[in-house]
mmCIF file of C-alpha atoms in Angstrom:
data_model
loop_
_atom_site.group_PDB
_atom_site.id
_atom_site.type_symbol
_atom_site.label_atom_id
_atom_site.label_comp_id
_atom_site.label_asym_id
_atom_site.label_seq_id
_atom_site.Cartn_x
_atom_site.Cartn_y
_atom_site.Cartn_z
ATOM 1 C CA MET G 30 106.814 78.893 -145.456
ATOM 2 C CA THR G 31 105.299 76.179 -144.642
ATOM 3 C CA GLU G 32 103.042 77.914 -141.543
ATOM 4 C CA ALA G 33 101.881 80.732 -143.213
ATOM 5 C CA GLY G 34 100.807 78.557 -146.326
ATOM 6 C CA GLY G 35 99.525 76.052 -144.421
ATOM 7 C CA ASP G 36 97.938 79.002 -142.610
ATOM 8 C CA GLU G 37 96.817 80.475 -145.725
ATOM 9 C CA ARG G 38 95.012 76.796 -147.061
ATOM 10 C CA SER G 39 93.375 76.712 -143.622
ATOM 11 C CA SER G 40 91.866 80.699 -144.724
ATOM 12 C CA TRP G 41 91.019 78.890 -148.196
ATOM 13 C CA SER G 42 89.362 75.573 -146.609
ATOM 14 C CA ARG G 43 87.111 78.217 -144.732
ATOM 15 C CA ALA G 44 85.963 80.633 -147.383
ATOM 16 C CA LEU G 45 85.772 77.291 -149.684
ATOM 17 C CA GLY G 46 83.338 75.563 -146.259
ATOM 18 C CA VAL G 47 81.602 78.581 -145.924
ATOM 19 C CA ILE G 48 80.527 79.164 -149.708
ATOM 20 C CA SER G 49 79.745 75.767 -150.347
ATOM 21 C CA ALA G 50 76.791 76.113 -146.910
ATOM 22 C CA ILE G 51 75.966 79.192 -147.784
ATOM 23 C CA GLY G 52 75.467 78.542 -152.086
ATOM 24 C CA PRO G 53 72.835 75.217 -152.021
ATOM 25 C CA PRO G 54 70.227 77.740 -149.747
ATOM 26 C CA VAL G 55 70.451 81.044 -151.271
ATOM 27 C CA THR G 56 70.206 79.086 -154.879
ATOM 28 C CA VAL G 57 67.499 77.061 -153.775
ATOM 29 C CA ALA G 58 65.104 80.190 -152.279
ATOM 30 C CA THR G 59 65.888 81.698 -155.656
ATOM 31 C CA ALA G 60 64.385 78.820 -157.853
ATOM 32 C CA LEU G 61 61.415 79.242 -155.278
ATOM 33 C CA LEU G 62 61.675 83.124 -155.441
ATOM 34 C CA PHE G 63 61.300 82.330 -159.449
ATOM 35 C CA TYR G 64 59.011 79.682 -159.618
ATOM 36 C CA PHE G 65 56.050 81.760 -157.535
ATOM 37 C CA GLY G 66 56.510 84.843 -159.190
ATOM 38 C CA TRP G 67 55.876 82.867 -162.325
ATOM 39 C CA ALA G 68 53.004 81.552 -160.332
ATOM 40 C CA ARG G 69 51.559 85.062 -159.379
ATOM 41 C CA ALA G 70 52.577 86.053 -163.154
ATOM 42 C CA GLU G 71 51.050 84.094 -164.819
ATOM 43 C CA ALA G 72 48.038 83.156 -163.234
ATOM 44 C CA GLN G 73 47.368 87.297 -162.915
ATOM 45 C CA ALA G 74 47.646 86.855 -167.205
ATOM 46 C CA ALA G 75 45.529 84.328 -167.481
ATOM 47 C CA GLN G 76 42.682 85.745 -164.915
ATOM 48 C CA MET G 77 43.405 89.228 -168.053
ATOM 49 C CA GLY G 78 42.710 86.489 -171.137
ATOM 50 C CA LEU G 79 46.494 86.554 -172.064
ATOM 51 C CA ASN G 80 49.552 84.215 -171.854
ATOM 52 C CA VAL G 81 53.009 84.824 -168.876
ATOM 53 C CA SER G 82 54.717 84.703 -171.835
ATOM 54 C CA LEU G 83 53.878 87.803 -173.409
ATOM 55 C CA PHE G 84 54.584 90.372 -170.810
ATOM 56 C CA GLY G 85 58.727 89.138 -171.053
ATOM 57 C CA TYR G 86 59.395 89.155 -167.650
ATOM 58 C CA ALA G 87 62.574 88.445 -166.785
ATOM 59 C CA VAL G 88 64.293 86.011 -164.047
ATOM 60 C CA GLN G 89 65.367 88.963 -161.838
ATOM 61 C CA ASP G 90 60.791 90.436 -163.156
ATOM 62 C CA TYR G 91 60.040 87.036 -161.719
ATOM 63 C CA ILE G 92 61.666 87.251 -158.400
ATOM 64 C CA LEU G 93 60.493 90.934 -157.463
ATOM 65 C CA ILE G 94 56.488 90.229 -158.244
ATOM 66 C CA SER G 95 56.412 86.883 -156.003
ATOM 67 C CA ILE G 96 57.710 89.472 -153.216
ATOM 68 C CA ASN G 97 54.467 90.588 -152.325
ATOM 69 C CA ALA G 98 52.896 87.163 -152.699
ATOM 70 C CA LEU G 99 55.477 85.769 -150.162
ATOM 71 C CA PHE G 100 55.254 88.174 -146.980
ATOM 72 C CA LEU G 101 52.402 87.374 -145.494
ATOM 73 C CA PRO G 102 53.211 83.742 -145.928
ATOM 74 C CA LEU G 103 56.305 84.474 -144.460
ATOM 75 C CA VAL G 104 55.393 86.717 -141.664
ATOM 76 C CA CYS G 105 53.200 84.312 -140.379
ATOM 77 C CA ILE G 106 54.801 81.024 -140.445
ATOM 78 C CA LEU G 107 57.743 82.974 -138.325
ATOM 79 C CA ALA G 108 55.279 84.266 -136.613
ATOM 80 C CA ALA G 109 53.753 81.051 -134.974
ATOM 81 C CA SER G 110 57.273 79.077 -135.174
ATOM 82 C CA VAL G 111 57.961 82.050 -132.446
ATOM 83 C CA VAL G 112 55.599 80.942 -130.239
ATOM 84 C CA TRP G 113 55.341 77.871 -130.740
ATOM 85 C CA LEU G 114 59.133 77.575 -129.479
ATOM 86 C CA ALA G 115 57.725 79.660 -126.823
ATOM 87 C CA LEU G 116 55.841 77.115 -125.892
ATOM 88 C CA ASP G 117 56.981 74.160 -126.581
ATOM 89 C CA ARG G 118 59.805 75.126 -123.466
ATOM 90 C CA TRP G 119 57.105 75.497 -121.086
ATOM 91 C CA LEU G 120 55.599 72.317 -121.465
ATOM 92 C CA ARG G 121 59.490 70.655 -121.504
ATOM 93 C CA ARG G 122 60.548 72.971 -117.954
ATOM 94 C CA ARG G 123 56.714 71.631 -116.740
ATOM 95 C CA ILE G 124 57.511 68.132 -117.625
ATOM 96 C CA GLU G 125 61.357 68.127 -116.265
ATOM 97 C CA GLU G 126 59.562 69.771 -113.110
ATOM 98 C CA ASP G 127 56.939 67.140 -112.752
ATOM 99 C CA ARG G 128 53.926 69.616 -112.958
ATOM 100 C CA GLY G 129 51.312 68.488 -114.802
ATOM 101 C CA ARG G 130 53.084 65.633 -116.098
ATOM 102 C CA ALA G 131 49.819 63.590 -116.552
ATOM 103 C CA LEU G 132 47.834 65.801 -117.892
ATOM 104 C CA ILE G 133 50.213 67.621 -121.002
ATOM 105 C CA VAL G 134 51.200 63.355 -121.906
ATOM 106 C CA ARG G 135 47.202 62.693 -121.970
ATOM 107 C CA ALA G 136 46.525 65.628 -123.966
ATOM 108 C CA ALA G 137 49.744 65.797 -126.434
ATOM 109 C CA GLY G 138 48.318 61.801 -126.562
ATOM 110 C CA ILE G 139 44.738 63.690 -127.936
ATOM 111 C CA ALA G 140 46.082 66.036 -129.876
ATOM 112 C CA ALA G 141 48.464 63.707 -131.603
ATOM 113 C CA LEU G 142 45.740 62.010 -132.554
ATOM 114 C CA LEU G 143 43.256 65.044 -134.165
ATOM 115 C CA SER G 144 46.147 66.232 -135.649
ATOM 116 C CA GLY G 145 46.492 62.664 -137.405
ATOM 117 C CA VAL G 146 42.988 62.856 -139.122
ATOM 118 C CA LEU G 147 42.977 66.335 -140.221
ATOM 119 C CA VAL G 148 45.972 65.692 -142.131
ATOM 120 C CA GLY G 149 44.314 62.409 -143.613
ATOM 121 C CA VAL G 150 40.677 63.721 -144.093
ATOM 122 C CA SER G 151 42.804 67.434 -145.617
ATOM 123 C CA LEU G 152 44.819 64.757 -148.130
ATOM 124 C CA VAL G 153 41.139 63.357 -149.268
ATOM 125 C CA LEU G 154 39.854 66.534 -149.674
ATOM 126 C CA ALA G 155 42.489 67.863 -152.015
ATOM 127 C CA VAL G 156 42.726 64.742 -153.849
ATOM 128 C CA VAL G 157 39.261 64.503 -154.761
ATOM 129 C CA GLU G 158 37.549 67.730 -154.982
ATOM 130 C CA PRO G 159 40.717 70.307 -155.519
ATOM 131 C CA ALA G 160 37.832 72.615 -156.502
ATOM 132 C CA ARG G 161 36.633 72.903 -153.198
ATOM 133 C CA THR G 162 39.802 72.662 -151.470
ATOM 134 C CA ALA G 163 39.937 75.321 -149.419
ATOM 135 C CA LEU G 164 43.732 78.316 -150.027
ATOM 136 C CA PHE G 165 44.984 77.425 -146.733
ATOM 137 C CA THR G 166 44.353 73.802 -146.807
ATOM 138 C CA PRO G 167 48.129 72.805 -147.367
ATOM 139 C CA TYR G 168 49.231 75.444 -144.615
ATOM 140 C CA LEU G 169 46.585 73.306 -142.086
ATOM 141 C CA MET G 170 48.311 69.606 -143.053
ATOM 142 C CA ALA G 171 51.845 70.933 -142.711
ATOM 143 C CA LEU G 172 50.871 71.881 -139.622
ATOM 144 C CA GLY G 173 48.956 69.276 -138.777
ATOM 145 C CA VAL G 174 51.857 66.620 -139.412
ATOM 146 C CA LEU G 175 54.230 68.972 -137.297
ATOM 147 C CA VAL G 176 52.270 69.034 -134.649
ATOM 148 C CA ALA G 177 51.246 65.463 -134.664
ATOM 149 C CA THR G 178 55.135 64.908 -134.243
ATOM 150 C CA TRP G 179 55.741 67.752 -131.857
ATOM 151 C CA CYS G 180 53.368 65.815 -129.235
ATOM 152 C CA MET G 181 54.394 62.319 -130.069
ATOM 153 C CA ARG G 182 58.105 63.394 -129.303
ATOM 154 C CA LEU G 183 56.448 64.969 -125.707
ATOM 155 C CA ARG G 184 54.400 62.325 -124.677
ATOM 156 C CA ARG G 185 57.780 60.188 -124.624
ATOM 157 C CA LEU G 186 59.546 62.424 -122.547
ATOM 158 C CA GLY G 187 55.823 63.169 -120.441
ATOM 159 C CA ARG G 188 56.586 59.437 -120.015
ATOM 160 C CA THR G 189 59.967 57.809 -120.169
ATOM 161 C CA GLY G 190 61.069 61.448 -119.045
ATOM 162 C CA ALA G 191 63.880 60.957 -121.470
ATOM 163 C CA LEU G 192 63.379 61.336 -125.111
ATOM 164 C CA PRO G 193 64.727 57.714 -126.103
ATOM 165 C CA VAL G 194 68.391 57.406 -127.140
ATOM 166 C CA LEU G 195 68.813 57.407 -130.948
ATOM 167 C CA SER G 196 71.780 56.931 -133.883
ATOM 168 C CA SER G 197 72.528 59.960 -135.564
ATOM 169 C CA GLU G 198 71.471 58.517 -138.783
ATOM 170 C CA GLN G 199 68.093 57.219 -137.328
ATOM 171 C CA ARG G 200 67.558 61.172 -136.358
ATOM 172 C CA ALA G 201 68.842 62.199 -139.310
ATOM 173 C CA VAL G 202 66.322 60.357 -141.107
ATOM 174 C CA GLU G 203 63.453 61.127 -139.466
ATOM 175 C CA THR G 204 64.091 64.188 -139.310
ATOM 176 C CA THR G 205 64.759 64.398 -143.200
ATOM 177 C CA LEU G 206 61.267 62.473 -143.653
ATOM 178 C CA ILE G 207 59.124 64.879 -141.658
ATOM 179 C CA LEU G 208 61.046 68.239 -142.536
ATOM 180 C CA SER G 209 60.645 66.821 -146.633
ATOM 181 C CA ILE G 210 56.734 66.602 -146.039
ATOM 182 C CA VAL G 211 56.333 69.705 -144.428
ATOM 183 C CA THR G 212 58.419 71.484 -146.770
ATOM 184 C CA LEU G 213 56.288 69.944 -149.825
ATOM 185 C CA LEU G 214 53.100 71.260 -148.424
ATOM 186 C CA LEU G 215 54.595 74.995 -147.296
ATOM 187 C CA PHE G 216 55.740 74.557 -151.338
ATOM 188 C CA TRP G 217 51.904 73.923 -152.492
ATOM 189 C CA GLY G 218 50.016 76.412 -149.893
ATOM 190 C CA THR G 219 52.277 79.262 -150.941
ATOM 191 C CA ALA G 220 52.036 78.447 -154.856
ATOM 192 C CA ASP G 221 48.257 78.462 -154.456
ATOM 193 C CA TYR G 222 48.317 81.856 -152.278
ATOM 194 C CA ALA G 223 50.429 83.479 -155.326
ATOM 195 C CA GLN G 224 48.363 81.662 -157.943
ATOM 196 C CA ALA G 225 45.421 83.660 -155.896
ATOM 197 C CA VAL G 226 47.065 87.428 -155.088
ATOM 198 C CA GLY G 227 47.403 86.566 -159.061
ATOM 199 C CA ARG G 228 44.110 86.618 -159.923
ATOM 200 C CA ARG G 229 43.238 89.079 -157.094
ATOM 201 C CA LEU G 230 45.598 91.565 -159.183
ATOM 202 C CA ALA G 231 44.129 91.014 -162.059
ATOM 203 C CA LEU G 232 40.106 91.224 -161.023
ATOM 204 C CA ASN G 233 41.261 94.857 -158.677
ATOM 205 C CA PHE G 234 42.024 95.904 -162.310
ATOM 206 C CA GLU G 235 38.653 96.604 -163.081
ATOM 207 C CA GLN G 236 37.972 98.958 -160.115
ATOM 208 C CA GLY G 237 41.158 100.283 -160.297
ATOM 209 C CA VAL G 238 41.925 100.934 -164.039
ATOM 210 C CA GLN G 239 40.430 104.842 -163.543
ATOM 211 C CA TYR G 240 44.215 105.307 -161.025
ATOM 212 C CA MET G 241 46.612 104.294 -163.874
ATOM 213 C CA PRO G 242 47.978 107.030 -166.198
ATOM 214 C CA ARG G 243 46.549 108.089 -168.914
ATOM 215 C CA ALA G 244 48.000 107.647 -172.753
ATOM 216 C CA GLU G 245 47.461 109.282 -175.662
ATOM 217 C CA VAL G 246 49.404 107.333 -178.623
ATOM 218 C CA TYR G 247 50.259 108.951 -181.804
ATOM 219 C CA SER G 248 50.977 107.553 -184.928
ATOM 220 C CA PRO G 249 51.382 108.207 -188.495
ATOM 221 C CA THR G 250 49.065 105.182 -190.029
ATOM 222 C CA PRO G 251 46.097 103.628 -188.777
ATOM 223 C CA LEU G 252 46.622 100.961 -185.625
ATOM 224 C CA GLY G 253 42.902 99.297 -186.141
ATOM 225 C CA ILE G 254 42.556 99.129 -182.528
ATOM 226 C CA GLY G 255 39.200 96.983 -182.072
ATOM 227 C CA SER G 256 37.872 98.260 -178.690
ATOM 228 C CA ALA G 257 34.837 100.286 -178.732
ATOM 229 C CA ALA G 258 36.465 102.463 -175.726
ATOM 230 C CA VAL G 259 39.344 104.012 -177.728
ATOM 231 C CA THR G 260 38.831 106.415 -179.813
ATOM 232 C CA GLU G 261 40.355 107.447 -183.297
ATOM 233 C CA VAL G 262 41.644 111.545 -184.036
ATOM 234 C CA GLN G 263 42.501 112.093 -187.347
ATOM 235 C CA VAL G 264 45.022 115.301 -185.597
ATOM 236 C CA GLY G 265 47.080 115.737 -189.157
ATOM 237 C CA THR G 266 46.908 117.120 -192.198
ATOM 238 C CA GLY G 267 46.165 115.686 -195.945
ATOM 239 C CA ASP G 268 50.177 115.390 -196.353
ATOM 240 C CA ALA G 269 51.028 114.345 -193.288
ATOM 241 C CA ALA G 270 48.963 111.834 -191.561
ATOM 242 C CA LEU G 271 48.371 111.325 -188.021
ATOM 243 C CA TYR G 272 46.351 109.597 -185.330
ATOM 244 C CA ARG G 273 45.467 109.922 -181.764
ATOM 245 C CA TYR G 274 44.107 107.159 -179.831
ATOM 246 C CA ASP G 275 41.885 108.818 -176.216
ATOM 247 C CA GLY G 276 40.806 106.372 -173.423
ATOM 248 C CA LEU G 277 43.906 103.996 -173.013
ATOM 249 C CA ARG G 278 45.616 103.864 -169.574
ATOM 250 C CA LEU G 279 49.147 102.342 -169.195
ATOM 251 C CA LEU G 280 49.253 98.848 -167.642
ATOM 252 C CA VAL G 281 53.203 98.000 -167.834
ATOM 253 C CA LEU G 282 55.938 98.502 -169.664
ATOM 254 C CA SER G 283 57.940 95.034 -170.589
ATOM 255 C CA GLY G 284 59.792 92.926 -172.769
ATOM 256 C CA GLY G 285 60.248 95.632 -175.505
ATOM 257 C CA ARG G 286 56.159 96.623 -175.070
ATOM 258 C CA PHE G 287 53.140 99.003 -174.328
ATOM 259 C CA PHE G 288 50.651 97.501 -171.836
ATOM 260 C CA PHE G 289 47.919 98.681 -172.456
ATOM 261 C CA LEU G 290 44.294 99.484 -171.055
ATOM 262 C CA HIS G 291 41.418 101.420 -171.555
ATOM 263 C CA ASP G 292 38.454 103.041 -170.055
ATOM 264 C CA GLY G 293 36.289 100.972 -168.559
ATOM 265 C CA TRP G 294 38.024 97.207 -169.133
ATOM 266 C CA THR G 295 36.833 94.415 -166.946
ATOM 267 C CA PRO G 296 38.600 91.008 -167.046
ATOM 268 C CA ARG G 297 35.220 89.366 -169.110
ATOM 269 C CA ASP G 298 35.011 91.754 -172.269
ATOM 270 C CA GLY G 299 38.012 94.096 -172.358
ATOM 271 C CA THR G 300 40.860 94.551 -174.288
ATOM 272 C CA VAL G 301 44.382 94.417 -173.595
ATOM 273 C CA ILE G 302 46.029 96.617 -176.638
ATOM 274 C CA VAL G 303 49.937 96.043 -176.998
ATOM 275 C CA LEU G 304 52.607 98.350 -178.993
ATOM 276 C CA PRO G 305 55.956 98.268 -179.104
ATOM 277 C CA ASP G 306 58.356 100.655 -177.993
ATOM 278 C CA ASP G 307 59.923 101.817 -180.600
ATOM 279 C CA ASN G 308 59.771 105.035 -182.832
ATOM 280 C CA SER G 309 56.429 104.069 -184.903
ATOM 281 C CA VAL G 310 54.498 105.784 -182.362
ATOM 282 C CA ARG G 311 54.781 108.009 -180.183
ATOM 283 C CA ILE G 312 52.738 107.878 -176.743
ATOM 284 C CA GLN G 313 52.226 111.074 -173.796
ATOM 285 C CA PHE G 314 51.238 110.327 -170.241
ATOM 286 C CA ARG G 315 48.841 112.426 -168.288
ATOM 287 C CA ARG G 316 47.196 112.072 -164.811
#
């Protein structure tokens, strides 16, 4: 009985250990997906002259929206990581076999110096002239920090034949500081990229509005839509008034509201029409 109870407690301990190991990363990843989705949606709404709160997006909506904003950066980061690992193994093997050790040490020192200069110059430009900073500047800074750290370790390995022995506490502090800096830079760069994606999508509506679903709105009372591109036609009789509105294109249905653009819509002078998703209006869609 005692042995069975001990096995049961051991199983619970292992399960709790797995949950505690997986839980925090999943929570952080969900929070990041939510933020990147919000950044993309907020930039898109601002480009259209709207506030993102009007769309009434839920948490799951922001997470889904963030996927296309994160796909390209994640693929590039993972591909670069694979190349980096292969290069690191190749250089370490050459150092251990004493093939080109002096050249590797010299090149690593120069690369570390240039990487440090790149990080410093990029940081100054990002602070002094943020409007002129390139979209990929935070990624360059993160790459510079990683390359500088990596090259210094290769240099130490090449000069001593083995990395200096550090205590576990010193190694944890060094690794934590480097990863914290790189994580913040990647967070910064991906947020900027998500906002750029949102602005680009808003601008793409100008070329793609004619491909959106065409909508005809019927209402028993005049809606007073203030756009010259939307025409009002009275199709009812005197006893049963009915008004039809043509020239509308469905943008999205969110938060219990329909969002429409109109033919010829542009971010500069276009109008976004918002109607409730209830029985006050009837909407027909066609290609």
